[in-house]
C-alpha positions as a Markdown table, in Angstrom:
| # | Residue | x | y | z |
|---|---|---|---|---|
| 1 | Unk | -16.2 | -6.0 | 8.4 |
| 2 | Unk | -18.2 | -4.6 | 5.3 |
| 3 | Unk | -16.6 | -2.7 | 2.8 |
| 4 | Unk | -18.4 | -0.8 | -0.1 |
| 5 | Unk | -17.5 | -1.8 | -3.5 |
| 6 | Unk | -16.7 | 1.3 | -4.9 |
| 7 | Unk | -14.0 | 1.7 | -2.3 |
| 8 | Unk | -12.5 | -1.9 | -3.5 |
| 9 | Unk | -12.9 | -0.4 | -7.1 |
| 10 | Unk | -10.9 | 2.8 | -6.3 |
| 11 | Unk | -8.4 | 1.1 | -4.2 |
| 12 | Unk | -7.8 | -0.9 | -6.8 |
| 13 | Unk | -7.7 | 1.9 | -9.7 |
| 14 | Unk | -5.4 | 3.9 | -7.5 |
| 15 | Unk | -3.1 | 1.2 | -7.4 |
| 16 | Unk | -3.0 | 0.8 | -10.7 |
| 17 | Unk | -2.6 | 4.3 | -11.4 |
| 18 | Unk | 0.5 | 4.9 | -9.6 |
| 19 | Unk | 2.2 | 1.6 | -10.2 |
| 20 | Unk | 4.8 | 0.7 | -10.1 |
| 21 | Unk | 5.0 | 2.5 | -6.9 |
| 22 | Unk | 2.9 | 1.8 | -3.8 |
| 23 | Unk | -0.3 | 3.8 | -3.8 |
| 24 | Unk | -2.0 | 4.8 | 0.0 |
| 25 | Unk | -5.1 | 6.2 | 0.9 |
| 26 | Unk | -7.2 | 6.5 | 4.1 |
| 27 | Unk | -10.5 | 4.9 | 4.9 |
| 28 | Unk | -13.9 | 6.2 | 6.2 |
| 29 | Unk | -16.6 | 4.9 | 7.8 |
| 30 | Unk | -16.9 | 3.0 | 11.6 |
| 31 | Unk | -15.6 | 0.1 | 13.2 |
| 32 | Unk | -17.9 | -2.6 | 11.0 |
| 33 | Unk | -18.4 | -0.8 | 7.4 |
| 34 | Unk | -16.1 | 1.5 | 5.0 |
| 35 | Unk | -18.1 | 3.5 | 3.2 |
| 36 | Unk | -15.5 | 5.4 | 1.2 |
| 37 | Unk | -12.2 | 5.9 | 0.5 |
| 38 | Unk | -9.5 | 9.1 | 0.1 |
| 39 | Unk | -6.9 | 9.2 | -2.0 |
| 40 | Unk | -3.9 | 10.4 | -0.6 |
| 41 | Unk | -0.2 | 11.3 | -2.0 |
| 42 | Unk | 2.7 | 8.8 | -1.0 |
| 43 | Unk | 5.6 | 11.0 | 0.0 |
| 44 | Unk | 8.1 | 8.3 | -0.3 |
| 45 | Unk | 7.2 | 7.7 | -4.2 |
| 46 | Unk | 8.6 | 4.2 | -3.8 |
| 47 | Unk | 7.6 | 0.9 | -5.1 |
| 48 | Unk | 8.3 | -0.6 | -1.5 |
| 49 | Unk | 7.2 | 2.1 | 0.8 |
| 50 | Unk | 4.6 | 4.5 | 1.5 |
| 51 | Unk | 4.1 | 7.6 | 3.6 |
| 52 | Unk | 0.6 | 9.2 | 3.8 |
| 53 | Unk | 0.9 | 13.0 | 3.3 |
| 54 | Unk | 0.0 | 14.8 | 6.5 |
| 55 | Unk | -1.8 | 17.5 | 4.8 |
| 56 | Unk | -3.9 | 15.2 | 2.7 |
| 57 | Unk | -4.3 | 13.2 | 6.4 |
| 58 | Unk | -5.6 | 16.2 | 8.2 |
| 59 | Unk | -7.9 | 16.7 | 5.4 |
| 60 | Unk | -9.3 | 13.7 | 5.7 |
| 61 | Unk | -10.0 | 14.0 | 8.9 |
| 62 | Unk | -11.9 | 17.3 | 8.5 |
| 63 | Unk | -13.8 | 16.1 | 5.8 |
| 64 | Unk | -15.2 | 12.8 | 7.4 |
| 65 | Unk | -15.6 | 14.7 | 10.4 |
| 66 | Unk | -17.9 | 17.2 | 8.7 |
| 67 | Unk | -19.6 | 14.2 | 7.2 |
| 68 | Unk | -20.3 | 13.2 | 10.8 |
| 69 | Unk | -17.9 | 10.1 | 9.7 |
| 70 | Unk | -14.1 | 9.2 | 10.7 |
| 71 | Unk | -11.2 | 8.1 | 9.6 |
| 72 | Unk | -10.9 | 4.2 | 10.5 |
| 73 | Unk | -8.2 | 3.0 | 8.4 |
| 74 | Unk | -5.7 | 3.0 | 5.5 |
| 75 | Unk | -4.9 | 1.3 | 2.4 |
| 76 | Unk | -2.0 | 1.1 | 0.6 |
| 77 | Unk | -0.6 | -1.3 | -2.4 |
| 78 | Unk | 2.0 | -3.7 | -3.1 |
| 79 | Unk | 2.6 | -3.5 | -6.6 |
| 80 | Unk | 5.0 | -6.5 | -6.9 |
| 81 | Unk | 4.3 | -8.7 | -3.7 |
| 82 | Unk | 1.7 | -10.6 | -2.1 |
| 83 | Unk | -1.0 | -8.9 | 0.1 |
| 84 | Unk | 0.7 | -9.6 | 2.9 |
| 85 | Unk | 2.3 | -6.6 | 5.8 |
| 86 | Unk | 6.0 | -6.1 | 5.5 |
| 87 | Unk | 8.1 | -5.7 | 8.1 |
| 88 | Unk | 8.2 | -1.9 | 7.4 |
| 89 | Unk | 4.1 | -2.2 | 7.1 |
| 90 | Unk | 4.2 | -3.7 | 10.8 |
| 91 | Unk | 6.9 | -1.3 | 12.2 |
| 92 | Unk | 5.2 | 2.0 | 11.2 |
| 93 | Unk | 1.4 | 0.8 | 11.8 |
| 94 | Unk | -0.8 | 1.7 | 14.9 |
| 95 | Unk | -0.9 | -1.0 | 17.4 |
| 96 | Unk | -3.2 | -1.3 | 20.0 |
| 97 | Unk | -6.2 | 0.4 | 17.9 |
| 98 | Unk | -8.9 | -0.8 | 15.4 |
| 99 | Unk | -7.3 | 0.6 | 13.0 |
| 100 | Unk | -8.4 | -0.7 | 9.8 |
| 101 | Unk | -5.4 | -1.5 | 7.1 |
| 102 | Unk | -5.9 | -2.8 | 3.5 |
| 103 | Unk | -3.4 | -3.9 | 1.1 |
| 104 | Unk | -4.1 | -4.4 | -2.6 |
| 105 | Unk | -1.7 | -6.6 | -4.5 |
| 106 | Unk | -1.0 | -6.3 | -8.1 |
| 107 | Unk | 1.0 | -9.5 | -8.2 |
| 108 | Unk | 0.0 | -11.6 | -11.3 |
| 109 | Unk | -2.1 | -13.1 | -12.2 |
| 110 | Unk | -4.9 | -11.2 | -10.6 |
| 111 | Unk | -5.2 | -8.1 | -7.8 |
| 112 | Unk | -6.0 | -9.4 | -4.2 |
| 113 | Unk | -6.9 | -7.3 | -1.4 |
| 114 | Unk | -6.1 | -8.4 | 2.1 |
| 115 | Unk | -7.4 | -6.5 | 5.3 |
| 116 | Unk | -5.8 | -6.6 | 9.1 |
| 117 | Unk | -5.5 | -5.0 | 12.2 |
| 118 | Unk | -2.6 | -5.4 | 14.8 |
| 119 | Unk | -3.5 | -6.5 | 17.8 |
| 120 | Unk | -1.5 | -7.8 | 20.6 |
| 121 | Unk | 1.7 | -8.2 | 19.0 |
| 122 | Unk | 0.3 | -9.4 | 15.9 |
| 123 | Unk | -1.2 | -9.2 | 12.6 |
| 124 | Unk | -5.1 | -10.3 | 13.0 |
| 125 | Unk | -6.6 | -11.1 | 9.6 |
| 126 | Unk | -9.7 | -9.3 | 9.1 |
| 127 | Unk | -12.4 | -11.1 | 6.9 |
| 128 | Unk | -14.7 | -8.9 | 5.3 |
| 129 | Unk | -17.4 | -8.7 | 2.5 |
| 130 | Unk | -18.3 | -6.4 | -0.4 |
| 131 | Unk | -21.5 | -4.7 | -0.2 |
| 132 | Unk | -23.3 | -2.5 | -3.3 |
| 133 | Unk | -22.2 | 1.3 | -2.8 |
| 134 | Unk | -24.7 | 1.8 | -0.2 |
| 135 | Unk | -23.4 | 0.5 | 3.2 |
| 136 | Unk | -26.3 | 0.1 | 5.2 |
């Protein structure tokens, strides 16, 4: 899995801008590369929960398709906790797909990013490399 540096930068910036609430957004690319991110509104406006605004989700799907891409994942932040999926993250996730989830934690001393997929009833960590802005 490869994620463009500009995606990591934008996700981190979004998390800091929305703190103390969780931020959320969508990831655009394919099964092995994330080329861009789309910020969405958090309908929950909460420090411990997120809900991607459906209008933002549909707009991202349409824009991605128009560019020959697709929405392949989602991200959100944990402003005060580790970058591990919470019970609600797991319960509300899209099980059985290749959908990628990123969590960015702002918990001190440094921000961290964790990627995972949900397979066969369990959280499967996804190792990723960060590439330059242009993903091959």
